[in-house]
Structures are given as structure tokens and as C-alpha cells.
Coordinates of C-alpha atoms in Angstrom, one line a residue:
Chain A
M1 CA 0.0 0.0 0.0
T2 CA 1.2 3.5 -0.8
N3 CA 0.4 6.2 1.7
F4 CA -3.0 7.8 1.9
S5 CA -3.7 11.4 2.9
M6 CA -6.5 13.9 3.3
D7 CA -6.8 17.5 4.5
M8 CA -9.1 18.8 7.3
Q9 CA -9.8 22.5 7.7
V10 CA -10.0 23.3 11.4
S11 CA -13.2 25.2 12.1
F12 CA -14.3 27.3 15.1
G13 CA -16.5 24.6 16.4
D14 CA -13.7 22.0 16.4
C15 CA -12.0 24.1 19.1
D16 CA -12.4 24.3 22.9
P17 CA -12.3 27.3 25.3
A18 CA -8.5 27.2 25.1
G19 CA -8.9 28.0 21.3
I20 CA -7.3 24.7 20.2
V21 CA -8.8 21.6 18.7
Y22 CA -10.7 19.6 21.2
Y23 CA -8.7 16.4 21.2
P24 CA -11.5 13.8 20.7
N25 CA -12.0 15.5 17.3
F26 CA -8.6 14.3 16.2
Y27 CA -9.9 10.7 16.7
R28 CA -13.0 11.6 14.6
W29 CA -10.6 12.6 11.9
I30 CA -8.3 9.6 11.9
D31 CA -11.4 7.4 11.8
R32 CA -12.7 9.5 8.9
C33 CA -9.3 9.1 7.2
F34 CA -9.5 5.3 7.6
H35 CA -13.0 5.1 6.2
A36 CA -11.9 7.4 3.3
L37 CA -9.1 5.0 2.5
L38 CA -11.6 2.1 2.5
R39 CA -14.0 4.0 0.2
E40 CA -11.3 5.1 -2.3
R41 CA -9.3 1.9 -2.4
L42 CA -11.7 -1.0 -1.5
G43 CA -15.2 0.2 -2.2
G44 CA -16.2 1.3 1.3
H45 CA -16.8 -0.2 4.8
A46 CA -20.2 -1.7 4.2
G47 CA -19.3 -3.6 1.0
L48 CA -16.0 -4.7 2.5
C49 CA -17.7 -6.1 5.5
K50 CA -20.1 -8.0 3.4
A51 CA -17.2 -9.4 1.2
L52 CA -15.4 -10.5 4.4
G53 CA -18.4 -11.9 6.3
A54 CA -17.6 -9.3 9.0
Q55 CA -19.7 -7.1 11.1
G56 CA -17.2 -4.3 11.4
L57 CA -13.6 -3.2 11.4
G58 CA -13.6 -1.7 14.8
L59 CA -11.0 -0.7 17.3
M60 CA -8.9 -2.9 19.7
E61 CA -6.5 -0.1 20.8
A62 CA -5.7 3.5 20.0
R63 CA -2.8 5.7 20.9
M64 CA -2.1 9.4 20.2
V65 CA 0.9 11.6 21.0
F66 CA 0.1 15.3 20.8
R67 CA 3.0 17.3 19.5
S68 CA 1.6 20.8 19.0
P69 CA -1.9 22.4 19.0
A70 CA -4.0 23.0 16.0
R71 CA -6.2 26.1 15.8
E72 CA -9.1 27.6 13.9
G73 CA -8.1 28.2 10.3
D74 CA -5.3 25.7 10.3
K75 CA -5.3 23.3 7.4
L76 CA -4.4 19.9 8.9
S77 CA -2.7 17.4 6.6
L78 CA -3.6 13.9 7.8
E79 CA -1.6 10.9 6.5
I80 CA -1.8 7.1 7.0
T81 CA 1.9 6.2 6.8
G82 CA 1.7 2.5 7.1
I83 CA -0.2 -0.6 8.2
D84 CA 1.3 -3.5 10.3
W85 CA -0.4 -6.8 9.9
A86 CA -0.7 -9.3 12.7
D87 CA -2.8 -12.5 12.5
K88 CA -6.0 -11.1 14.1
S89 CA -5.3 -7.4 14.1
Y90 CA -3.7 -4.7 12.0
T91 CA -2.2 -1.3 13.1
L92 CA -2.5 1.8 11.2
A93 CA 0.0 4.6 11.7
Y94 CA -1.1 8.2 11.3
R95 CA 0.6 11.6 11.3
A96 CA -0.8 15.1 11.1
H97 CA 0.9 18.3 10.2
V98 CA 0.0 22.0 9.8
G99 CA 2.6 23.0 7.2
D100 CA 5.9 21.7 8.5
R101 CA 4.8 21.5 12.0
L102 CA 3.9 18.1 13.4
V103 CA 0.6 18.2 15.3
F104 CA 0.1 14.5 16.3
E105 CA 1.2 10.9 15.7
A106 CA -1.3 8.2 16.3
S107 CA -2.0 4.6 15.8
E108 CA -5.2 2.5 15.7
T109 CA -5.2 -1.2 16.1
R110 CA -8.3 -2.7 14.5
G111 CA -9.8 -6.1 13.9
V112 CA -12.0 -7.9 11.5
F113 CA -15.0 -8.7 13.8
V114 CA -17.1 -11.7 13.0
P115 CA -20.1 -13.1 14.8
R116 CA -19.7 -16.1 17.1
E117 CA -22.4 -18.7 17.5
D118 CA -23.7 -16.9 20.6
G119 CA -24.1 -13.7 18.7
R120 CA -21.1 -11.9 20.4
L121 CA -18.3 -10.7 18.2
R122 CA -14.8 -12.1 18.0
A123 CA -11.7 -10.9 16.2
G124 CA -11.2 -13.1 13.1
E125 CA -8.2 -13.6 10.8
V126 CA -7.3 -10.5 8.9
A127 CA -5.5 -12.2 5.9
G128 CA -8.5 -11.6 3.6
L129 CA -8.5 -7.9 4.3
R130 CA -4.7 -7.8 3.9
A131 CA -5.0 -9.5 0.5
M132 CA -7.4 -6.9 -0.7
F133 CA -5.2 -4.1 0.5
E134 CA -2.2 -5.6 -1.2
S135 CA -3.8 -6.6 -4.5
Chain B
M1 CA -48.0 12.5 29.4
T2 CA -46.5 14.4 32.3
N3 CA -43.4 16.3 31.8
F4 CA -40.0 14.7 31.5
S5 CA -36.7 16.2 32.6
M6 CA -33.0 15.5 32.9
D7 CA -29.9 17.4 33.9
M8 CA -26.7 17.9 31.8
Q9 CA -23.5 19.1 33.4
V10 CA -21.8 21.4 31.0
S11 CA -18.2 20.3 30.6
F12 CA -15.1 22.1 29.1
G13 CA -15.2 20.1 26.0
D14 CA -18.9 21.0 25.3
C15 CA -17.7 24.7 24.8
D16 CA -16.2 26.6 21.9
P17 CA -13.5 29.3 21.8
A18 CA -16.0 31.8 23.1
G19 CA -16.3 29.8 26.2
I20 CA -20.0 28.9 25.7
V21 CA -21.7 25.7 24.7
Y22 CA -21.1 25.0 21.0
Y23 CA -24.7 25.1 19.8
P24 CA -24.9 21.7 18.0
N25 CA -24.3 20.1 21.4
F26 CA -27.7 21.4 22.5
Y27 CA -29.3 19.3 19.8
R28 CA -27.3 16.3 21.0
W29 CA -28.8 16.9 24.4
I30 CA -32.5 17.3 23.3
D31 CA -32.1 14.1 21.2
R32 CA -30.6 12.4 24.3
C33 CA -33.6 13.6 26.3
F34 CA -36.1 12.2 23.8
H35 CA -34.3 8.8 23.8
A36 CA -34.2 8.9 27.7
L37 CA -38.0 9.4 27.6
L38 CA -38.4 6.5 25.3
R39 CA -36.2 4.3 27.5
E40 CA -37.8 5.3 30.8
R41 CA -41.5 5.2 29.7
L42 CA -41.7 2.9 26.7
G43 CA -38.8 0.4 26.8
G44 CA -36.4 2.3 24.5
H45 CA -36.1 3.2 20.8
A46 CA -35.1 -0.3 19.5
G47 CA -38.0 -2.2 21.1
L48 CA -40.5 0.5 20.3
C49 CA -39.5 0.5 16.6
K50 CA -40.0 -3.3 16.5
A51 CA -43.4 -3.0 18.2
L52 CA -44.5 -0.3 15.7
G53 CA -43.0 -2.0 12.6
A54 CA -40.9 1.2 12.2
Q55 CA -37.3 1.8 11.2
G56 CA -36.9 4.9 13.2
L57 CA -38.4 7.9 14.9
G58 CA -36.3 10.5 13.1
L59 CA -36.5 14.2 12.5
M60 CA -38.7 16.1 10.1
E61 CA -38.0 19.6 11.4
A62 CA -36.2 21.2 14.4
R63 CA -36.2 24.7 15.7
M64 CA -34.3 26.3 18.6
V65 CA -34.3 29.8 20.1
F66 CA -31.2 30.7 22.1
R67 CA -32.0 32.9 25.0
S68 CA -28.8 33.0 27.0
P69 CA -25.5 31.1 26.8
A70 CA -24.4 28.1 29.0
R71 CA -20.9 27.7 30.2
E72 CA -18.6 25.2 31.7
G73 CA -19.7 24.1 35.1
D74 CA -23.4 25.1 34.5
K75 CA -26.0 22.5 35.3
L76 CA -28.5 22.6 32.5
S77 CA -32.0 21.4 33.4
L78 CA -33.6 20.1 30.3
E79 CA -37.4 19.5 30.1
I80 CA -39.8 18.1 27.6
T81 CA -42.9 20.3 28.2
G82 CA -45.3 18.7 25.8
I83 CA -46.0 16.7 22.7
D84 CA -48.4 17.8 19.9
W85 CA -49.8 15.0 17.8
A86 CA -50.6 15.3 14.1
D87 CA -51.6 12.4 11.8
K88 CA -48.1 11.6 10.5
S89 CA -45.9 13.6 12.8
Y90 CA -45.6 14.8 16.4
T91 CA -43.8 17.8 17.8
L92 CA -41.9 17.8 21.1
A93 CA -41.4 21.0 22.9
Y94 CA -38.2 21.5 25.0
R95 CA -37.0 24.1 27.4
A96 CA -33.6 24.4 29.1
H97 CA -32.7 26.5 32.2
V98 CA -29.6 27.1 34.3
G99 CA -31.2 27.9 37.6
D100 CA -33.9 30.4 36.9
R101 CA -32.3 31.6 33.7
L102 CA -33.8 30.3 30.4
V103 CA -31.1 29.1 28.1
F104 CA -33.1 27.8 25.1
E105 CA -36.5 26.8 23.8
A106 CA -36.7 24.2 21.1
S107 CA -39.0 21.9 19.2
E108 CA -38.4 18.7 17.3
T109 CA -41.0 17.4 14.8
R110 CA -40.5 13.7 14.4
G111 CA -42.2 10.9 12.4
V112 CA -42.7 7.2 12.6
F113 CA -40.7 6.1 9.6
V114 CA -41.7 2.8 8.0
P115 CA -40.3 1.1 4.9
R116 CA -42.0 1.5 1.5
E117 CA -42.0 -1.3 -1.0
D118 CA -39.0 0.3 -2.8
G119 CA -37.0 0.3 0.4
R120 CA -37.2 4.0 0.9
L121 CA -38.8 5.3 4.1
R122 CA -42.1 7.1 4.4
A123 CA -43.7 8.8 7.4
G124 CA -46.5 6.5 8.7
E125 CA -49.4 7.1 11.0
V126 CA -48.3 8.0 14.5
A127 CA -51.5 6.9 16.3
G128 CA -49.8 3.7 17.6
L129 CA -47.0 5.6 19.2
R130 CA -49.5 8.1 20.7
A131 CA -51.5 5.3 22.2
M132 CA -48.4 3.9 23.9
F133 CA -47.5 7.4 25.3
E134 CA -51.0 7.9 26.6
S135 CA -51.7 4.5 28.1
Chain C
M1 CA -23.1 38.6 -1.8
T2 CA -22.9 35.8 -4.2
N3 CA -23.6 32.2 -3.0
F4 CA -21.1 30.2 -1.0
S5 CA -20.8 26.5 -1.1
M6 CA -18.7 23.6 0.3
D7 CA -18.8 19.8 0.1
M8 CA -18.9 17.4 3.0
Q9 CA -18.1 13.7 2.6
V10 CA -20.4 11.8 4.9
S11 CA -18.3 9.3 6.9
F12 CA -19.2 6.2 8.9
G13 CA -18.8 8.0 12.2
D14 CA -21.2 10.8 11.2
C15 CA -24.0 8.3 11.1
D16 CA -26.2 6.8 13.8
P17 CA -27.5 3.2 14.4
A18 CA -30.2 3.8 11.7
G19 CA -27.2 4.3 9.3
I20 CA -28.1 7.9 8.5
V21 CA -26.3 11.2 9.5
Y22 CA -27.0 11.9 13.1
Y23 CA -28.8 15.2 12.8
P24 CA -26.8 17.4 15.2
N25 CA -23.9 16.9 12.7
F26 CA -25.8 18.8 10.1
Y27 CA -25.7 21.8 12.5
R28 CA -21.9 21.3 12.9
W29 CA -21.6 21.5 9.1
I30 CA -23.7 24.6 8.5
D31 CA -21.7 26.3 11.3
R32 CA -18.5 25.1 9.6
C33 CA -19.9 26.6 6.3
F34 CA -20.5 29.9 7.9
H35 CA -17.1 30.0 9.4
A36 CA -15.6 29.0 6.0
L37 CA -17.4 31.9 4.5
L38 CA -16.0 34.3 7.1
R39 CA -12.5 33.0 6.5
E40 CA -12.6 33.1 2.7
R41 CA -14.3 36.4 2.3
L42 CA -13.6 38.5 5.4
G43 CA -10.4 37.1 7.0
G44 CA -12.0 34.8 9.6
H45 CA -14.0 35.0 12.8
A46 CA -11.3 36.2 15.2
G47 CA -10.1 39.1 13.1
L48 CA -13.6 40.1 12.2
C49 CA -14.7 40.2 15.8
K50 CA -11.7 42.4 16.6
A51 CA -12.5 44.7 13.7
L52 CA -16.1 45.0 14.9
G53 CA -15.4 45.3 18.6
A54 CA -17.5 42.1 19.0
Q55 CA -17.1 39.0 21.2
G56 CA -18.8 36.6 18.8
L57 CA -21.3 36.1 16.0
G58 CA -23.3 33.5 17.8
L59 CA -26.8 32.2 17.3
M60 CA -30.2 33.6 18.2
E61 CA -32.3 31.1 16.4
A62 CA -31.9 28.1 14.1
R63 CA -34.3 26.0 12.1
M64 CA -33.9 23.0 9.9
V65 CA -36.3 21.0 7.7
F66 CA -35.1 17.5 7.0
R67 CA -36.1 16.4 3.4
S68 CA -34.3 13.1 3.0
P69 CA -31.5 11.3 4.8
A70 CA -27.8 11.3 4.0
R71 CA -25.7 8.2 4.4
E72 CA -22.0 7.0 4.6
G73 CA -20.3 7.7 1.3
D74 CA -22.7 10.5 0.3
K75 CA -21.1 13.7 -0.8
L76 CA -23.2 16.5 0.6
S77 CA -23.1 19.8 -1.3
L78 CA -23.8 22.6 1.2
E79 CA -24.8 26.1 0.1
I80 CA -25.5 29.5 1.7
T81 CA -28.2 30.8 -0.6
G82 CA -28.6 34.2 1.0
I83 CA -28.4 36.5 4.0
D84 CA -31.3 38.6 5.2
W85 CA -30.3 41.6 7.3
A86 CA -32.3 43.1 10.1
D87 CA -31.0 45.9 12.5
K88 CA -29.7 43.6 15.2
S89 CA -29.6 40.3 13.6
Y90 CA -29.1 38.6 10.2
T91 CA -30.4 35.3 8.9
L92 CA -28.4 32.9 6.7
A93 CA -30.3 30.5 4.5
Y94 CA -28.7 27.1 3.8
R95 CA -29.6 24.2 1.5
A96 CA -27.9 20.8 1.2
H97 CA -28.1 18.3 -1.6
V98 CA -26.7 14.9 -2.5
G99 CA -26.6 15.0 -6.3
D100 CA -30.1 16.3 -7.2
R101 CA -31.7 15.1 -4.0
L102 CA -32.5 17.8 -1.4
V103 CA -31.3 16.7 2.1
F104 CA -32.1 19.7 4.2
E105 CA -33.0 23.4 4.2
A106 CA -32.0 25.5 7.2
S107 CA -31.6 28.9 8.6
E108 CA -29.4 30.4 11.3
T109 CA -30.3 33.8 12.8
R110 CA -27.1 35.3 14.3
G111 CA -26.1 38.5 16.1
V112 CA -23.0 40.6 16.5
F113 CA -22.6 40.2 20.2
V114 CA -20.9 43.0 22.1
P115 CA -20.1 43.4 25.8
R116 CA -22.3 45.5 28.0
E117 CA -21.0 47.5 31.0
D118 CA -21.9 44.6 33.4
G119 CA -19.9 42.1 31.3
R120 CA -22.9 40.3 29.8
L121 CA -23.4 40.3 26.1
R122 CA -26.0 42.2 24.1
A123 CA -26.9 42.0 20.3
G124 CA -25.4 45.1 18.7
E125 CA -26.1 46.8 15.3
V126 CA -25.1 44.6 12.4
A127 CA -24.6 47.4 9.9
G128 CA -20.8 47.1 10.2
L129 CA -20.7 43.5 9.4
R130 CA -23.2 44.0 6.5
A131 CA -21.0 46.7 5.0
M132 CA -18.0 44.3 5.1
F133 CA -20.0 41.6 3.3
E134 CA -21.3 44.0 0.7
S135 CA -18.0 45.8 0.0
Chain D
M1 CA -6.4 11.0 46.1
T2 CA -9.2 8.5 46.4
N3 CA -10.8 7.3 43.2
F4 CA -13.3 9.3 41.3
S5 CA -16.2 7.9 39.3
M6 CA -19.1 9.0 37.2
D7 CA -21.9 7.3 35.2
M8 CA -22.7 8.0 31.5
Q9 CA -26.0 6.7 30.0
V10 CA -25.2 5.6 26.5
S11 CA -27.7 7.2 24.1
F12 CA -28.8 6.4 20.5
G13 CA -26.8 9.4 19.1
D14 CA -23.6 8.2 20.8
C15 CA -23.6 5.1 18.6
D16 CA -22.5 4.4 15.1
P17 CA -24.0 2.3 12.2
A18 CA -22.7 -0.8 13.9
G19 CA -24.9 0.0 16.9
I20 CA -22.1 0.5 19.3
V21 CA -20.5 3.7 20.9
Y22 CA -18.5 5.6 18.3
Y23 CA -15.1 5.4 19.9
P24 CA -14.2 9.1 19.9
N25 CA -17.1 9.6 22.2
F26 CA -15.2 7.5 24.8
Y27 CA -12.5 10.2 24.8
R28 CA -15.1 12.9 25.2
W29 CA -16.3 11.0 28.3
I30 CA -12.9 10.5 29.9
D31 CA -12.1 14.2 29.4
R32 CA -15.5 15.0 30.9
C33 CA -14.6 12.8 33.9
F34 CA -11.2 14.7 34.3
H35 CA -13.0 18.0 34.3
A36 CA -15.7 16.7 36.7
L37 CA -12.8 15.7 39.1
L38 CA -11.3 19.2 38.8
R39 CA -14.7 20.8 39.5
E40 CA -15.6 18.6 42.4
R41 CA -12.3 18.5 44.1
L42 CA -10.3 21.7 43.1
G43 CA -12.9 24.3 42.1
G44 CA -12.8 23.7 38.3
H45 CA -10.4 24.1 35.4
A46 CA -10.6 27.9 34.9
G47 CA -9.9 28.8 38.5
L48 CA -7.2 26.2 38.8
C49 CA -5.4 27.5 35.7
K50 CA -5.6 31.0 37.2
A51 CA -4.1 29.8 40.6
L52 CA -1.4 27.9 38.7
G53 CA -0.5 30.7 36.2
A54 CA -1.3 28.1 33.5
Q55 CA -3.2 28.4 30.3
G56 CA -4.5 24.8 30.3
L57 CA -4.1 21.3 31.5
G58 CA -4.1 19.7 28.0
L59 CA -3.0 16.4 26.6
M60 CA 0.5 15.1 25.8
E61 CA -0.6 11.5 25.1
A62 CA -3.6 9.3 25.2
R63 CA -4.1 5.6 25.0
M64 CA -7.2 3.4 25.1
V65 CA -7.7 -0.4 25.0
F66 CA -11.2 -1.4 23.9
R67 CA -12.3 -4.6 25.7
S68 CA -16.0 -4.9 24.7
P69 CA -18.5 -2.6 23.0
A70 CA -21.1 -0.4 24.8
R71 CA -24.5 0.0 23.3
E72 CA -27.6 2.3 23.6
G73 CA -29.2 1.9 27.0
D74 CA -26.0 0.7 28.6
K75 CA -25.0 2.6 31.8
L76 CA -21.3 3.1 31.6
S77 CA -19.5 3.4 35.0
L78 CA -16.3 5.5 34.4
E79 CA -13.6 5.6 37.0
I80 CA -10.2 7.4 37.5
T81 CA -8.2 4.7 39.2
G82 CA -5.1 6.7 39.8
I83 CA -2.7 9.5 38.9
D84 CA 1.0 9.0 38.3
W85 CA 3.1 12.2 38.8
A86 CA 6.3 12.9 36.7
D87 CA 8.1 16.3 36.8
K88 CA 6.4 17.9 33.9
S89 CA 3.5 15.6 33.3
Y90 CA 1.0 13.4 35.1
T91 CA -0.9 10.3 33.8
L92 CA -4.4 9.5 34.7
A93 CA -5.6 5.9 34.6
Y94 CA -9.3 5.3 33.6
R95 CA -11.5 2.2 33.5
A96 CA -15.0 1.8 32.3
H97 CA -17.5 -1.0 33.0
V98 CA -21.1 -1.8 32.1
G99 CA -22.1 -3.9 35.1
D100 CA -19.2 -6.4 35.6
R101 CA -18.1 -6.2 32.0
L102 CA -15.0 -4.2 31.3
V103 CA -15.5 -1.9 28.3
F104 CA -12.3 0.0 28.1
E105 CA -9.0 0.9 29.9
A106 CA -7.4 4.2 29.1
S107 CA -4.7 6.7 30.1
E108 CA -4.3 10.4 29.5
T109 CA -0.9 12.1 30.0
R110 CA -1.5 15.7 30.6
G111 CA 0.7 18.8 31.3
V112 CA 0.4 22.1 33.1
F113 CA 0.9 24.4 30.1
V114 CA 2.3 27.8 30.8
P115 CA 3.1 30.6 28.3
R116 CA 6.7 31.1 27.1
E117 CA 8.1 34.6 26.4
D118 CA 7.3 34.1 22.7
G119 CA 3.7 33.3 23.4
R120 CA 3.9 29.6 22.6
L121 CA 3.2 27.2 25.4
R122 CA 5.5 24.9 27.3
A123 CA 5.0 22.1 29.8
G124 CA 5.7 23.5 33.2
E125 CA 6.4 21.8 36.6
V126 CA 3.4 19.9 37.9
A127 CA 4.3 20.0 41.6
G128 CA 1.8 22.8 42.3
L129 CA -1.1 20.8 40.8
R130 CA 0.0 17.7 42.7
A131 CA 0.1 19.6 46.0
M132 CA -3.5 20.7 45.4
F133 CA -4.6 17.1 44.6
E134 CA -2.9 15.8 47.7
S135 CA -3.8 18.4 50.2

């Protein structure tokens, strides 16, 4: 996979009383970036889940390191810089800049969640998803 | 129906760079109040939709008049003050105070959305929902 | 003023368990559109408030009519179709489409809020803002 | 410090098309929990910043491990289980349950951000904040 990127224009309502982006919004944006990647490369989350027999590609773990704040009017350049594949999970690496300035680095570890017999979900093999990303 | 009310504690992250609640959050809270009403009086949105053969109780129109701002630390008292029933819609009236001070007045007009033959949704009769509210 | 428009790509996380955009997000997007207008035409909210001696351009009233749902993957075209000016308020008209399909129509009535002697805010004259929009 | 806890009722609008809490909302809730702690024990974020000569108590790093999903109608019990103090940062540990079921574990590393001479922020000593927590 080559890198994937998108821009987010920081708006007034994304910011908190300190005048900087309220940090849960950064997670909304990396999740938005992941879903844009699915849509542009693999036909989108819904079709992909159907093809994989999965119920979702949800989160197992997330981590973010905040390097500098982003403010109203900033144009945030958001990149997925790589995906590490394990057997039953995969970890996306993210990075966001405003111009040359690093704003945050993040990772999301996600699964391919499939239904068990009792209706609860379990993390299934991710080889099928990996093959689609790499084909 | 008697009135329904709930409190929301305004937190730092609910507020914008002007230090007041970012107004889309008020809509999140009136929607939260509607769903709390469904849960406490009628068993919740999911069961109710099943009982009514509906796919959702979504919005047709919303209106809000902002009377004064709410800030971090304010305790917002949110009330549903009435429901007006039409044939294929019903309108909930809301009011929010911080102490004696009126913060906003609002209304939501909602439907009982049922699937058509072509899969799209149409607004169905609301008499069944009304009967449940009034029983 | 000529019209102003922007696109929003609807993402998975913008949608609710019914699979359609959770309606408070539509308000986030019309507010985002207003602030983009300020930024592109008038230098942005912060500088504009400073020039006008104002503390904010917040809401007095909002109204939205929901015509059809928007779903993950939809590209929402959002327009400001006009501004009506009163003495101490102005009303922005919005419209959103997915392709030819109308999704919502909305209005926001906003003020130019200036500090009173007691520190509370009052709605001031909007002529200064109007002149900037029309110059 | 003894533990701190609060409950969050999961509402329809907190959930995504998979019917489970959209994960950025969990961050909104741990941030809400931190600010509730400040308000109930130390007089609130604004007064605290003033007392410390700080501009904010923002994030340096956050991490969350998702153990099981939360759904509409679930009552989420959210706890701060401890604070680890370093010289220029402190790390809050969080845990959330629905009944006996663990939903997530998380940590937030925060600073006491003070203005530098050039106006940018730097992470200052946290001893003053620690003393207030431990008195």
C-alpha cells in the first residue's frame, strides 16, 4: 500500500475554550481518514464487511501523541503512513501536520470482527483484508 | 403524558473558543432527552420500533431559540414540556434552564418512519405511538 | 453577496444506528460553512470580531427542515443561498443536496454580540458586518 | 487521592451504524470525567489555571484499549483509578464498565501548560497541581 492522505480544515466549532482543537475530534478525523481509505481503495466499509463476512472493522486499541496544537483556520494534513499486519489485528500509523509543524502521531489497532455462534463478536483472521489491500 | 426532565452538566469540551456551549451540542442533548424518555417510559427506541414496525423515529424539522449562553460548570435542566400530535408527525417542545435563567426553547418534529415497497422510508401514522405514550 | 458552497463527505462516524447522518452533525456542518465563508471572504471570525469590537457572531435562532437522509459515502453539497439583514440580527439560508436530491433546508439567525458594561453580552447593530459583506 | 467515578448513560446518538458507541465519544467522556474531578475537588479548570498561572491542562498523550462494546441503553461506569506524577506531566488511569463487564481501559498524560516569552506554550512543573490534589 502506498500512503493515503487527506486535509481537514480546522473550524471554530472544532476548538475548545483554550482555542485549540478539542482532542476527541482528532480521533474523529483519523477514523474519517481510515474510512476514506476504505472507500477510495476498497469500495467502502459496508461492501467490504459483506465481502469479508464481517460485522465491522472496529478498534482494539488506539494511541495518540500530541506534539503541538491546531487552531481555527489551520489546514491539517492527515496521513496514513503504514499498516502493520498481525494474525488477528492490524495497526494503522497516522501523522498530522500543519505546514511543516507536526501536530500529532497516532495509531489505531483494528480487527475484522465476525459473529460467534452466541451472537457476540470475536476478532477473526485479517488475511482476507490484507490481500485486498495488497492486490 | 406528564413532563420529562433530565440534567446535563456542561463540561469544558462542550464549549467553543467563546467559552460557551457549542450550539450543535444542545441538539445532541435534546435528542438524548427524547431517547431517555423512550427508555424510561416505553422500553427504548429499538424495542419501540420493533413493536411499531418502524425503522426509526427520526426528525422532520427542528427549531431552537437561544435565550442566553451556557458555560462550563453550568448545570443545565432540560425538560420536555409537551407533545403535539398530528396524523403523520408529532412535535416535542423542549426548554432548558440554568437555575432560573432560560437558556433555550426548542422543538423537534418527528415521524414514525416505515419502509415502503421500494425500500425508501415514508412517514407513517403516529396513532400507535401516541396510544403507547398515553396508556 | 454571491452564494457560497462547500462539500462534506459523509463518513461512517457521522451516522447513527439507523445508518443515516446523526442530525446534530448537520448543524456542525452549517456552522462550519458559515465560518468558512468568514475565512474566505472576510479574514476569519477572530479578526472580524476584533474589527467589529464584538465578542462573537453567535446564534439567536436556528431552524432545519429535513427532506431526505444522508448516508455514509454520500457527498453533501452545502450552500449558503442568501443573507437577510435586520437591525440587530441577520439570517443565513442554507440548503444541502446529495446530487439532485435535497437533504435539508436550514436557517441560522445570528447576532453581533458586544459586551455590556456589566460584562454580559447584548446584540449590537449589524450594519458594520453588512458593509463588510457587501463591499 | 481516592478514586473518582461518574456514570454515563449511552444514548442512541452516541452510537455508530454498527450500533455501538462511536469510539471518539469515549474520549469525550474521559475528558468529561477529568473536568468533573477538577470541578468537584479543586474548584474547576478555569480557577485552577488561574491559581497555577497556567493556560490549560491539555493532553500530551492518550491511549485506550477497547475490551468490549457499549450500546444504547447501557449505563457506563467510568472511574479514574489513579494518577502517576512525573516532573512535567501526570498520567491519569481510567477504566469503564457496564455492570461487571470491562468496556475499556485508558490513560491520559497531561501537562500544566504555561506561556513562554514568545507566546507559545511549554509544559511546566506539575508540583503545584500535585500539591493541590494531595492536600
